[in-house]
């Protein structure tokens, strides 16, 4: 039997309520030993999921806090094991006393993600749902939280499951053919098989494509702020962040290195990268900075090209616009709208915004322009996106195996050759859901979780 684990589930900060959580065969006994119910009924005799008021006891048996306790017995709990929770006042000191008291009962400290790992091992959730738990906790925008919520509810698992089921049918057919080698595949079923495989290919392709958006949703959209020196790049970064992150002066060439900060704008998580103004320069340090600006553009999904609205566009601006044209989304941002000499962008110019970092005028237009570049699809709302590299890698392998099965089928290869590929694809999908994944690999996945989850 596995041991019993305990942890503070609410982090180490002072807050209204703090929760001690236990899971394992000794969870209810250990929680009962550190809890004195005010009603008299011992915790071990309480109903599942009923809140009981009582006192949390320190290891000497002295009451330290008035708390609510609840138990859930296996298998009807988050982990599928016996579990208990003590809702205390959220003082880190109180929680530490409670945890010590539990350790004195032979319970041990839980590692990161150990509760969810147990839930996964007991089959309460598959691996993508378990990852969604971590994504929900880490979600930095409401959109990311919604997507993770959908994944937790099984939206992604159902999509993957449908492809898997289709492949099971194909594999069953080929097994039958191998068992009865004298009967050829008739042309009718050959067509059905090809349809099943091309359906799987299509679904896997669209799933794999979804990772591009899923990645931006979870990790943030890399957004390079570029422009010639003094265009107002660092001022815009500061205005968007709401604090003076980067140095701003009227000396051209102030920013030498790239400055990166996360920020939520128009409901999208952005990784803003303020860059050195791009120009030909003899200054060695500045030249290195300009090189970094170019690299920031190469990795960007969105470029904000800053153009000073009080000055005519020069050849430097044209060069920068040209450099930025390789970035998937480009917005021209005309700066310093508050100055008397400011000229608005020509009306025919698309994706242009006039703003002032000094007064904040135009910032909401920029927000709207960014949101328009990255519309939230229905699959994102439902949580049908792949959102991490592990998932994309496994889906990619499944896709190549399905393609190779189709080619073998087209070329009239022997059934066992097709079967190897079909089963390869099933294996990769099994890794996606965690159905067949090695222990050390799952260990790495859960290591990114918080303690207590
Ligand atoms: N009036 C006004 N001045 C601005 C605005 N934005 C920037 N400036 C001024 O323009 C000058 C340059 O601003 P920065 O934000 O440092 O420009 P930058 O593009 O980061 O410049 P480098 O780092 O040198 O490439 C500073 O004097 C700012 O105060 C604005 O919206 N209104
Ligand atoms: Mg700057």
Tab-separated table of C-alpha atoms and ligand atoms in Angstrom:
chain	number	residue	atom	x	y	z
A	1	UNK	CA	0.000	0.000	0.000
A	2	UNK	CA	1.120	3.486	-0.745
A	3	UNK	CA	2.019	5.927	2.001
A	4	UNK	CA	-0.013	8.927	3.099
A	5	UNK	CA	0.926	12.416	1.994
A	6	UNK	CA	0.044	15.869	3.315
A	7	UNK	CA	0.671	19.429	2.174
A	8	UNK	CA	-0.503	22.996	2.490
A	9	UNK	CA	-2.696	23.363	-0.604
A	10	UNK	CA	-2.969	27.136	-0.479
A	11	UNK	CA	0.635	28.309	-0.785
A	12	UNK	CA	2.821	30.033	1.743
A	13	UNK	CA	1.175	33.436	1.918
A	14	UNK	CA	-1.040	35.001	4.557
A	15	UNK	CA	-4.681	34.840	3.445
A	16	UNK	CA	-8.192	34.303	4.868
A	17	UNK	CA	-8.327	30.530	4.614
A	18	UNK	CA	-5.504	27.998	4.347
A	19	UNK	CA	-6.038	24.348	3.549
A	20	UNK	CA	-4.135	21.299	4.750
A	21	UNK	CA	-4.695	18.346	2.505
A	22	UNK	CA	-4.056	14.626	2.985
A	23	UNK	CA	-4.312	11.579	0.762
A	24	UNK	CA	-3.557	7.902	1.339
A	25	UNK	CA	-4.610	4.988	3.493
A	26	UNK	CA	-3.863	6.826	6.760
A	27	UNK	CA	-5.349	10.183	5.729
A	28	UNK	CA	-8.547	10.012	7.738
A	29	UNK	CA	-6.914	8.543	10.825
A	30	UNK	CA	-4.097	11.109	10.821
A	31	UNK	CA	-6.456	14.036	10.247
A	32	UNK	CA	-8.721	12.705	13.012
A	33	UNK	CA	-5.755	12.578	15.400
A	34	UNK	CA	-4.982	16.286	14.979
A	35	UNK	CA	-8.616	17.422	14.964
A	36	UNK	CA	-11.017	17.660	17.932
A	37	UNK	CA	-14.603	17.947	16.630
A	38	UNK	CA	-16.858	20.315	18.559
A	39	UNK	CA	-19.887	18.067	18.008
A	40	UNK	CA	-18.186	15.041	19.499
A	41	UNK	CA	-18.375	12.647	16.501
A	42	UNK	CA	-14.840	11.596	15.555
A	43	UNK	CA	-13.769	12.474	11.997
A	44	UNK	CA	-13.441	8.789	11.103
A	45	UNK	CA	-17.166	8.382	11.678
A	46	UNK	CA	-18.240	11.449	9.731
A	47	UNK	CA	-19.993	11.247	6.399
A	48	UNK	CA	-18.087	11.933	3.179
A	49	UNK	CA	-17.803	15.574	2.086
A	50	UNK	CA	-19.592	16.923	5.177
A	51	UNK	CA	-17.914	19.922	6.860
A	52	UNK	CA	-17.269	19.430	10.581
A	53	UNK	CA	-16.303	22.282	12.914
A	54	UNK	CA	-13.599	21.645	15.474
A	55	UNK	CA	-10.114	22.439	16.736
A	56	UNK	CA	-6.784	21.841	15.058
A	57	UNK	CA	-4.358	20.421	17.613
A	58	UNK	CA	-0.587	20.925	17.660
A	59	UNK	CA	1.712	17.946	18.233
A	60	UNK	CA	1.334	18.326	22.019
A	61	UNK	CA	-2.463	18.168	21.637
A	62	UNK	CA	-3.063	21.885	22.337
A	63	UNK	CA	-5.769	23.576	20.250
A	64	UNK	CA	-4.246	26.144	17.860
A	65	UNK	CA	-7.030	27.077	15.461
A	66	UNK	CA	-10.742	26.647	14.918
A	67	UNK	CA	-11.109	24.806	11.619
A	68	UNK	CA	-13.475	22.936	9.329
A	69	UNK	CA	-12.614	19.358	8.464
A	70	UNK	CA	-13.941	17.111	5.724
A	71	UNK	CA	-13.195	13.593	4.512
A	72	UNK	CA	-13.760	11.769	1.214
A	73	UNK	CA	-13.293	8.033	1.171
A	74	UNK	CA	-11.806	6.018	-1.698
A	75	UNK	CA	-12.673	5.827	-4.510
A	76	UNK	CA	-14.902	8.912	-4.429
A	77	UNK	CA	-12.218	11.560	-4.027
A	78	UNK	CA	-9.905	13.675	-6.185
A	79	UNK	CA	-7.028	11.206	-5.841
A	80	UNK	CA	-9.219	8.119	-5.714
A	81	UNK	CA	-7.716	7.393	-2.273
A	82	UNK	CA	-8.994	8.252	1.210
A	83	UNK	CA	-8.529	11.990	1.587
A	84	UNK	CA	-9.056	14.624	4.271
A	85	UNK	CA	-8.916	18.400	4.283
A	86	UNK	CA	-8.586	20.846	7.133
A	87	UNK	CA	-9.683	24.392	6.352
A	88	UNK	CA	-7.752	26.575	8.767
A	89	UNK	CA	-7.174	30.289	9.070
A	90	UNK	CA	-4.650	31.185	6.412
A	91	UNK	CA	-1.641	31.984	8.550
A	92	UNK	CA	1.538	30.241	7.355
A	93	UNK	CA	2.418	29.723	11.061
A	94	UNK	CA	-0.886	27.966	11.830
A	95	UNK	CA	-0.528	25.773	8.754
A	96	UNK	CA	3.055	24.891	9.701
A	97	UNK	CA	1.922	23.850	13.186
A	98	UNK	CA	-0.858	21.723	11.655
A	99	UNK	CA	1.529	20.116	9.165
A	100	UNK	CA	4.051	19.276	11.919
A	101	UNK	CA	1.247	17.734	13.888
A	102	UNK	CA	0.328	15.572	10.870
A	103	UNK	CA	3.967	14.558	10.327
A	104	UNK	CA	4.004	13.364	13.946
A	105	UNK	CA	1.240	10.962	12.882
A	106	UNK	CA	3.567	9.329	10.360
A	107	UNK	CA	2.319	11.228	7.365
A	108	UNK	CA	4.932	12.619	4.950
A	109	UNK	CA	5.241	15.864	2.986
A	110	UNK	CA	3.748	15.610	-0.532
A	111	UNK	CA	5.980	16.437	-3.503
A	112	UNK	CA	4.943	18.817	-6.318
A	113	UNK	CA	1.813	17.573	-8.096
A	114	UNK	CA	1.675	14.383	-6.054
A	115	UNK	CA	-2.077	14.572	-5.395
A	116	UNK	CA	-2.827	14.956	-9.112
A	117	UNK	CA	-0.284	12.270	-9.949
A	118	UNK	CA	-2.137	9.863	-7.671
A	119	UNK	CA	-5.413	10.886	-9.322
A	120	UNK	CA	-3.825	10.104	-12.713
A	121	UNK	CA	-2.472	6.742	-11.559
A	122	UNK	CA	-5.906	5.829	-10.171
A	123	UNK	CA	-7.465	6.701	-13.552
A	124	UNK	CA	-9.408	9.716	-12.251
A	125	UNK	CA	-7.960	11.863	-15.043
A	126	UNK	CA	-5.856	11.241	-18.106
A	127	UNK	CA	-2.536	12.959	-18.635
A	128	UNK	CA	-3.903	15.834	-20.720
A	129	UNK	CA	-6.481	16.548	-18.016
A	130	UNK	CA	-3.755	16.430	-15.372
A	131	UNK	CA	-1.716	18.917	-17.432
A	132	UNK	CA	-4.844	21.064	-17.649
A	133	UNK	CA	-4.925	21.231	-13.841
A	134	UNK	CA	-1.432	22.760	-13.859
A	135	UNK	CA	-2.411	25.052	-16.749
A	136	UNK	CA	-5.486	26.246	-14.846
A	137	UNK	CA	-3.356	27.139	-11.856
A	138	UNK	CA	-0.789	28.866	-14.069
A	139	UNK	CA	-3.356	30.592	-16.331
A	140	UNK	CA	-2.428	34.259	-16.772
A	141	UNK	CA	-5.503	35.274	-18.770
A	142	UNK	CA	-9.185	34.405	-18.605
A	143	UNK	CA	-8.915	32.906	-22.098
A	144	UNK	CA	-6.113	30.570	-20.979
A	145	UNK	CA	-8.160	29.581	-17.920
A	146	UNK	CA	-11.208	28.800	-20.092
A	147	UNK	CA	-9.159	26.672	-22.434
A	148	UNK	CA	-7.586	24.733	-19.541
A	149	UNK	CA	-11.032	24.322	-17.975
A	150	UNK	CA	-12.321	22.767	-21.187
A	151	UNK	CA	-9.313	20.435	-21.324
A	152	UNK	CA	-9.920	19.430	-17.719
A	153	UNK	CA	-13.528	18.656	-18.605
A	154	UNK	CA	-12.155	16.279	-21.251
A	155	UNK	CA	-12.694	18.246	-24.492
A	156	UNK	CA	-9.195	17.498	-25.807
A	157	UNK	CA	-9.272	13.925	-24.518
A	158	UNK	CA	-12.480	13.289	-26.448
A	159	UNK	CA	-10.943	14.566	-29.687
A	160	UNK	CA	-7.877	12.388	-29.255
A	161	UNK	CA	-10.059	9.472	-28.140
A	162	UNK	CA	-12.117	9.670	-31.343
A	163	UNK	CA	-8.980	9.340	-33.489
A	164	UNK	CA	-7.745	6.495	-31.314
A	165	UNK	CA	-11.051	4.637	-31.642
A	166	UNK	CA	-10.982	4.972	-35.423
A	167	UNK	CA	-7.476	3.483	-35.438
A	168	UNK	CA	-8.594	0.627	-33.191
A	169	UNK	CA	-11.166	-0.315	-35.850
A	170	UNK	CA	-8.527	-0.235	-38.581
A	171	UNK	CA	-6.127	-2.289	-36.515
A	172	UNK	CA	-8.845	-4.851	-35.700
A	173	UNK	CA	-9.480	-5.250	-39.407
A	174	UNK	CA	-5.825	-5.902	-40.193
A	175	UNK	CA	-5.523	-8.359	-37.342
A	176	UNK	CA	-8.446	-10.254	-38.832
A	177	UNK	CA	-6.748	-10.214	-42.246
A	178	UNK	CA	-3.528	-11.547	-40.745
A	179	UNK	CA	-5.436	-14.280	-38.951
A	180	UNK	CA	-7.095	-15.382	-42.203
A	181	UNK	CA	-4.319	-14.842	-44.743
A	182	UNK	CA	-6.131	-16.625	-47.561
A	183	UNK	CA	-8.797	-13.954	-47.831
A	184	UNK	CA	-7.712	-10.780	-49.632
A	185	UNK	CA	-8.930	-7.378	-48.502
A	186	UNK	CA	-11.932	-6.744	-50.683
A	187	UNK	CA	-11.997	-3.413	-52.555
A	188	UNK	CA	-14.964	-2.211	-50.533
A	189	UNK	CA	-13.245	-2.524	-47.176
A	190	UNK	CA	-9.998	-1.160	-48.647
A	191	UNK	CA	-11.877	2.051	-49.374
A	192	UNK	CA	-13.409	2.135	-45.886
A	193	UNK	CA	-9.961	1.674	-44.384
A	194	UNK	CA	-8.510	4.483	-46.441
A	195	UNK	CA	-11.379	6.740	-45.411
A	196	UNK	CA	-10.772	5.923	-41.757
A	197	UNK	CA	-7.062	6.657	-42.104
A	198	UNK	CA	-7.575	9.880	-44.051
A	199	UNK	CA	-10.113	11.001	-41.412
A	200	UNK	CA	-7.520	10.331	-38.715
A	201	UNK	CA	-4.920	12.227	-40.736
A	202	UNK	CA	-7.226	15.221	-41.117
A	203	UNK	CA	-8.116	15.309	-37.417
A	204	UNK	CA	-4.498	14.962	-36.333
A	205	UNK	CA	-3.448	17.689	-38.753
A	206	UNK	CA	-5.947	20.161	-37.361
A	207	UNK	CA	-5.019	19.178	-33.815
A	208	UNK	CA	-1.362	19.750	-34.557
A	209	UNK	CA	-2.105	23.116	-36.137
A	210	UNK	CA	-3.998	24.113	-33.000
A	211	UNK	CA	-0.719	23.963	-31.077
A	212	UNK	CA	0.442	27.170	-32.771
A	213	UNK	CA	-2.449	29.001	-31.120
A	214	UNK	CA	-2.382	26.956	-27.914
A	215	UNK	CA	1.261	27.843	-27.379
A	216	UNK	CA	0.618	31.572	-27.805
A	217	UNK	CA	-2.366	31.316	-25.453
A	218	UNK	CA	-0.400	29.695	-22.641
A	219	UNK	CA	3.109	31.091	-23.121
A	220	UNK	CA	2.161	34.512	-24.442
A	221	UNK	CA	2.527	36.141	-27.860
A	222	UNK	CA	6.105	37.294	-28.523
A	223	UNK	CA	5.665	40.941	-29.491
A	224	UNK	CA	8.654	43.006	-30.625
A	225	UNK	CA	8.419	46.787	-30.248
A	226	UNK	CA	10.682	48.148	-32.961
A	227	UNK	CA	11.397	51.474	-34.576
A	228	UNK	CA	14.153	53.964	-35.143
A	229	UNK	CA	15.868	55.582	-32.151
A	230	UNK	CA	13.609	57.957	-30.185
A	231	UNK	CA	10.417	56.672	-31.840
A	232	UNK	CA	8.979	56.160	-28.345
A	233	UNK	CA	9.414	52.387	-27.917
A	234	UNK	CA	10.427	52.359	-24.264
A	235	UNK	CA	7.727	54.941	-23.475
A	236	UNK	CA	5.116	52.627	-25.011
A	237	UNK	CA	6.441	49.618	-23.074
A	238	UNK	CA	6.163	51.605	-19.841
A	239	UNK	CA	2.680	52.875	-20.717
A	240	UNK	CA	1.451	49.333	-21.434
A	241	UNK	CA	2.981	47.941	-18.248
A	242	UNK	CA	1.775	50.828	-16.124
A	243	UNK	CA	5.202	51.449	-14.550
A	244	UNK	CA	8.592	52.796	-15.504
A	245	UNK	CA	10.269	49.553	-16.549
A	246	UNK	CA	12.664	50.882	-19.201
A	247	UNK	CA	14.773	54.022	-19.232
A	248	UNK	CA	13.338	56.820	-21.375
A	249	UNK	CA	15.392	59.852	-22.441
A	250	UNK	CA	15.406	62.222	-25.383
A	251	UNK	CA	18.827	60.900	-26.399
A	252	UNK	CA	18.514	58.612	-29.439
A	253	UNK	CA	20.039	55.194	-28.691
A	254	UNK	CA	18.964	55.046	-25.025
A	255	UNK	CA	17.922	51.399	-25.049
A	256	UNK	CA	20.908	49.150	-25.706
A	257	UNK	CA	19.616	45.719	-24.739
A	258	UNK	CA	16.245	44.067	-25.256
A	259	UNK	CA	13.873	44.355	-22.295
A	260	UNK	CA	11.199	41.669	-22.004
A	261	UNK	CA	8.078	41.769	-19.812
A	262	UNK	CA	4.751	39.944	-19.815
A	263	UNK	CA	1.562	41.956	-20.047
A	264	UNK	CA	-2.120	41.242	-20.699
A	265	UNK	CA	-3.655	43.408	-23.386
A	266	UNK	CA	-7.074	43.016	-24.963
A	267	UNK	CA	-7.367	39.701	-23.067
A	268	UNK	CA	-4.214	38.373	-24.782
A	269	UNK	CA	-1.039	37.526	-22.929
A	270	UNK	CA	1.857	39.322	-24.617
A	271	UNK	CA	5.587	38.944	-24.152
A	272	UNK	CA	6.552	42.510	-24.929
A	273	UNK	CA	10.105	43.004	-26.086
A	274	UNK	CA	11.379	46.588	-26.106
A	275	UNK	CA	14.344	46.822	-28.425
A	276	UNK	CA	17.219	49.128	-29.283
A	277	UNK	CA	16.335	51.631	-31.998
A	278	UNK	CA	17.428	50.223	-35.340
A	279	UNK	CA	19.947	52.380	-37.229
A	280	UNK	CA	23.415	52.243	-38.732
A	281	UNK	CA	25.808	53.091	-35.933
A	282	UNK	CA	29.523	53.170	-35.265
A	283	UNK	CA	29.007	52.501	-31.555
A	284	UNK	CA	30.000	48.894	-30.835
A	285	UNK	CA	27.560	48.437	-27.910
A	286	UNK	CA	24.674	49.942	-29.814
A	287	UNK	CA	25.468	47.711	-32.804
A	288	UNK	CA	25.104	44.629	-30.600
A	289	UNK	CA	21.785	46.008	-29.387
A	290	UNK	CA	20.570	46.513	-32.955
A	291	UNK	CA	21.543	42.922	-33.705
A	292	UNK	CA	19.336	41.815	-30.794
A	293	UNK	CA	16.474	43.921	-32.145
A	294	UNK	CA	16.695	42.011	-35.413
A	295	UNK	CA	16.679	38.715	-33.553
A	296	UNK	CA	13.643	39.796	-31.507
A	297	UNK	CA	11.855	40.398	-34.805
A	298	UNK	CA	12.806	36.971	-36.084
A	299	UNK	CA	11.188	35.271	-33.083
A	300	UNK	CA	8.167	37.573	-32.953
A	301	UNK	CA	4.581	36.675	-33.735
A	302	UNK	CA	3.559	40.326	-33.591
A	303	UNK	CA	5.608	43.412	-34.466
A	304	UNK	CA	4.642	46.865	-33.288
A	305	UNK	CA	6.521	49.144	-35.670
A	306	UNK	CA	6.738	52.563	-34.053
A	307	UNK	CA	6.734	55.610	-36.284
A	308	UNK	CA	7.096	59.131	-34.911
A	309	UNK	CA	3.943	60.981	-35.985
A	310	UNK	CA	5.675	64.362	-35.562
A	311	UNK	CA	8.337	63.582	-38.176
A	312	UNK	CA	8.102	62.490	-41.797
A	313	UNK	CA	8.819	58.831	-42.511
A	314	UNK	CA	12.459	58.370	-43.434
A	315	UNK	CA	14.449	55.644	-45.178
A	316	UNK	CA	15.254	54.109	-41.746
A	317	UNK	CA	11.519	53.657	-41.110
A	318	UNK	CA	11.089	52.014	-44.508
A	319	UNK	CA	13.950	49.600	-43.753
A	320	UNK	CA	12.409	48.668	-40.419
A	321	UNK	CA	8.971	48.115	-41.966
A	322	UNK	CA	10.674	45.911	-44.507
A	323	UNK	CA	12.439	43.881	-41.804
A	324	UNK	CA	9.181	43.526	-39.879
A	325	UNK	CA	7.230	42.343	-42.902
A	326	UNK	CA	8.405	38.783	-42.233
A	327	UNK	CA	6.572	38.779	-38.866
A	328	UNK	CA	3.093	37.138	-39.068
A	329	UNK	CA	1.267	40.188	-37.651
A	330	UNK	CA	2.409	43.798	-37.989
A	331	UNK	CA	0.775	46.907	-36.515
A	332	UNK	CA	2.096	50.374	-37.369
A	333	UNK	CA	1.978	52.519	-34.282
A	334	UNK	CA	2.230	56.294	-34.801
A	335	UNK	CA	3.532	57.802	-31.572
A	336	UNK	CA	3.500	61.149	-29.750
A	337	UNK	CA	-0.070	62.056	-30.750
A	338	UNK	CA	-0.172	64.654	-27.970
A	339	UNK	CA	2.501	66.850	-29.607
A	340	UNK	CA	1.360	69.799	-31.741
A	341	UNK	CA	3.264	68.640	-34.834
A	342	UNK	CA	1.586	65.207	-34.842
A	343	UNK	CA	0.134	64.094	-38.183
A	344	UNK	CA	-2.351	61.171	-38.200
A	345	UNK	CA	-1.626	58.132	-40.403
A	346	UNK	CA	-3.038	58.194	-43.929
A	347	UNK	CA	-6.624	56.906	-43.795
A	348	UNK	CA	-5.971	54.131	-46.335
A	349	UNK	CA	-3.273	52.620	-44.153
A	350	UNK	CA	-4.467	49.350	-42.619
A	351	UNK	CA	-3.397	48.153	-39.192
A	352	UNK	CA	-2.283	51.613	-38.088
A	353	UNK	CA	-2.896	53.192	-34.708
A	354	UNK	CA	-2.179	56.741	-33.540
A	355	UNK	CA	-1.409	57.017	-29.847
A	356	UNK	CA	0.315	58.916	-27.110
A	357	UNK	CA	2.205	57.060	-24.415
A	358	UNK	CA	2.215	60.286	-22.432
A	359	UNK	CA	-1.584	60.799	-22.239
A	360	UNK	CA	-2.709	57.221	-22.908
A	361	UNK	CA	-4.857	58.351	-25.863
A	362	UNK	CA	-5.080	55.605	-28.485
A	363	UNK	CA	-3.916	52.772	-26.213
A	364	UNK	CA	-7.368	51.163	-26.279
A	365	UNK	CA	-7.289	51.258	-30.110
A	366	UNK	CA	-3.962	49.446	-29.971
A	367	UNK	CA	-5.522	46.910	-27.620
A	368	UNK	CA	-8.395	46.336	-30.075
A	369	UNK	CA	-5.980	46.011	-33.019
A	370	UNK	CA	-3.975	43.366	-31.142
A	371	UNK	CA	-7.114	41.458	-30.157
A	372	UNK	CA	-8.217	41.475	-33.820
A	373	UNK	CA	-4.912	39.870	-34.873
A	374	UNK	CA	-5.464	36.952	-32.497
A	375	UNK	CA	-9.160	36.031	-32.493
A	376	UNK	CA	-10.222	33.369	-29.989
A	377	UNK	CA	-11.589	30.417	-31.971
A	378	UNK	CA	-14.416	28.216	-30.710
A	379	UNK	CA	-11.944	25.357	-30.227
A	380	UNK	CA	-9.945	27.574	-27.879
A	381	UNK	CA	-13.037	28.382	-25.814
A	382	UNK	CA	-13.863	24.673	-25.630
A	383	UNK	CA	-10.332	23.627	-24.718
A	384	UNK	CA	-9.731	21.584	-27.850
A	385	UNK	CA	-6.237	22.978	-28.417
A	386	UNK	CA	-2.912	21.291	-27.830
A	387	UNK	CA	-1.124	23.566	-25.409
A	388	UNK	CA	2.295	22.105	-24.732
A	389	UNK	CA	5.296	20.734	-26.597
A	390	UNK	CA	4.883	17.222	-25.203
A	391	UNK	CA	1.378	16.988	-26.616
A	392	UNK	CA	2.439	18.421	-29.987
A	393	UNK	CA	5.371	16.015	-30.254
A	394	UNK	CA	3.191	12.961	-29.587
A	395	UNK	CA	0.462	14.179	-31.968
A	396	UNK	CA	3.152	14.798	-34.624
A	397	UNK	CA	4.421	11.237	-34.295
A	398	UNK	CA	0.879	9.871	-34.529
A	399	UNK	CA	0.343	11.915	-37.690
A	400	UNK	CA	3.504	10.648	-39.423
A	401	UNK	CA	2.589	7.059	-38.545
A	402	UNK	CA	-0.916	7.487	-39.996
A	403	UNK	CA	0.547	9.017	-43.174
A	404	UNK	CA	2.963	6.172	-43.520
A	405	UNK	CA	0.102	3.658	-43.027
A	406	UNK	CA	-1.818	5.356	-45.834
A	407	UNK	CA	1.183	5.214	-48.144
A	408	UNK	CA	1.694	1.529	-47.392
A	409	UNK	CA	-1.949	0.871	-48.118
A	410	UNK	CA	-1.762	2.803	-51.415
A	411	UNK	CA	1.346	0.921	-52.475
A	412	UNK	CA	-0.358	-2.398	-51.755
A	413	UNK	CA	2.039	-3.339	-48.958
A	414	UNK	CA	1.345	-6.432	-46.868
A	415	UNK	CA	-1.205	-6.031	-44.068
A	416	UNK	CA	1.440	-6.463	-41.368
A	417	UNK	CA	3.357	-3.443	-42.714
A	418	UNK	CA	0.254	-1.266	-42.499
A	419	UNK	CA	-0.532	-2.649	-39.071
A	420	UNK	CA	2.875	-1.653	-37.700
A	421	UNK	CA	2.193	1.973	-38.641
A	422	UNK	CA	-1.382	1.966	-37.349
A	423	UNK	CA	-0.215	0.580	-34.047
A	424	UNK	CA	2.629	3.100	-33.980
A	425	UNK	CA	0.039	5.870	-34.267
A	426	UNK	CA	-2.043	4.284	-31.510
A	427	UNK	CA	1.057	4.111	-29.327
A	428	UNK	CA	1.772	7.822	-29.811
A	429	UNK	CA	-1.837	8.710	-28.987
A	430	UNK	CA	-1.577	6.495	-25.919
A	431	UNK	CA	1.359	8.601	-24.790
A	432	UNK	CA	-0.704	11.728	-25.343
A	433	UNK	CA	-3.419	10.518	-23.002
A	434	UNK	CA	-0.902	8.855	-20.707
A	435	UNK	CA	-2.388	5.419	-21.292
A	436	UNK	CA	1.054	4.061	-22.074
A	437	UNK	CA	3.767	6.258	-20.705
A	438	UNK	CA	6.796	5.362	-18.672
A	439	UNK	CA	6.863	6.258	-14.981
A	440	UNK	CA	9.955	8.494	-15.315
A	441	UNK	CA	8.265	10.527	-18.043
A	442	UNK	CA	5.107	11.115	-16.015
A	443	UNK	CA	7.372	12.041	-13.091
A	444	UNK	CA	8.854	14.875	-15.134
A	445	UNK	CA	5.412	16.112	-16.101
A	446	UNK	CA	4.160	16.327	-12.519
A	447	UNK	CA	7.335	18.011	-11.307
A	448	UNK	CA	6.080	21.324	-12.751
A	449	UNK	CA	3.043	21.331	-10.432
A	450	UNK	CA	2.691	23.193	-7.141
A	451	UNK	CA	3.081	21.337	-3.894
A	452	UNK	CA	-0.404	20.591	-2.581
A	453	UNK	CA	-1.997	20.003	-5.995
B	1	LIG	N1	5.187	64.144	-25.848
B	1	LIG	C1	5.480	62.841	-25.967
B	1	LIG	N2	6.763	62.451	-25.925
B	1	LIG	C2	7.046	61.157	-26.047
B	1	LIG	C3	6.022	60.182	-26.226
B	1	LIG	N3	6.637	58.969	-26.342
B	1	LIG	C4	7.946	59.172	-26.196
B	1	LIG	N4	8.220	60.485	-26.043
B	1	LIG	C5	9.526	61.126	-25.876
B	1	LIG	O1	10.384	60.709	-26.912
B	1	LIG	C6	11.712	60.532	-26.430
B	1	LIG	C7	12.198	59.127	-26.750
B	1	LIG	O2	11.395	58.203	-26.063
B	1	LIG	P1	11.845	56.700	-25.780
B	1	LIG	O3	10.670	55.990	-25.264
B	1	LIG	O4	13.074	56.676	-24.974
B	1	LIG	O5	12.165	56.247	-27.264
B	1	LIG	P2	12.819	54.907	-27.762
B	1	LIG	O6	12.199	54.565	-29.049
B	1	LIG	O7	12.786	53.877	-26.692
B	1	LIG	O8	14.327	55.353	-28.054
B	1	LIG	P3	15.676	54.483	-28.079
B	1	LIG	O9	15.693	53.609	-26.874
B	1	LIG	O10	16.735	55.507	-28.051
B	1	LIG	O11	15.663	53.728	-29.333
B	1	LIG	C8	11.647	60.816	-24.916
B	1	LIG	O12	12.053	62.140	-24.715
B	1	LIG	C9	10.190	60.628	-24.593
B	1	LIG	O13	9.783	61.410	-23.480
B	1	LIG	C10	4.689	60.642	-26.270
B	1	LIG	O14	3.724	59.870	-26.414
B	1	LIG	N5	4.470	61.965	-26.142
B	2	LIG	MG1	14.218	52.847	-25.741
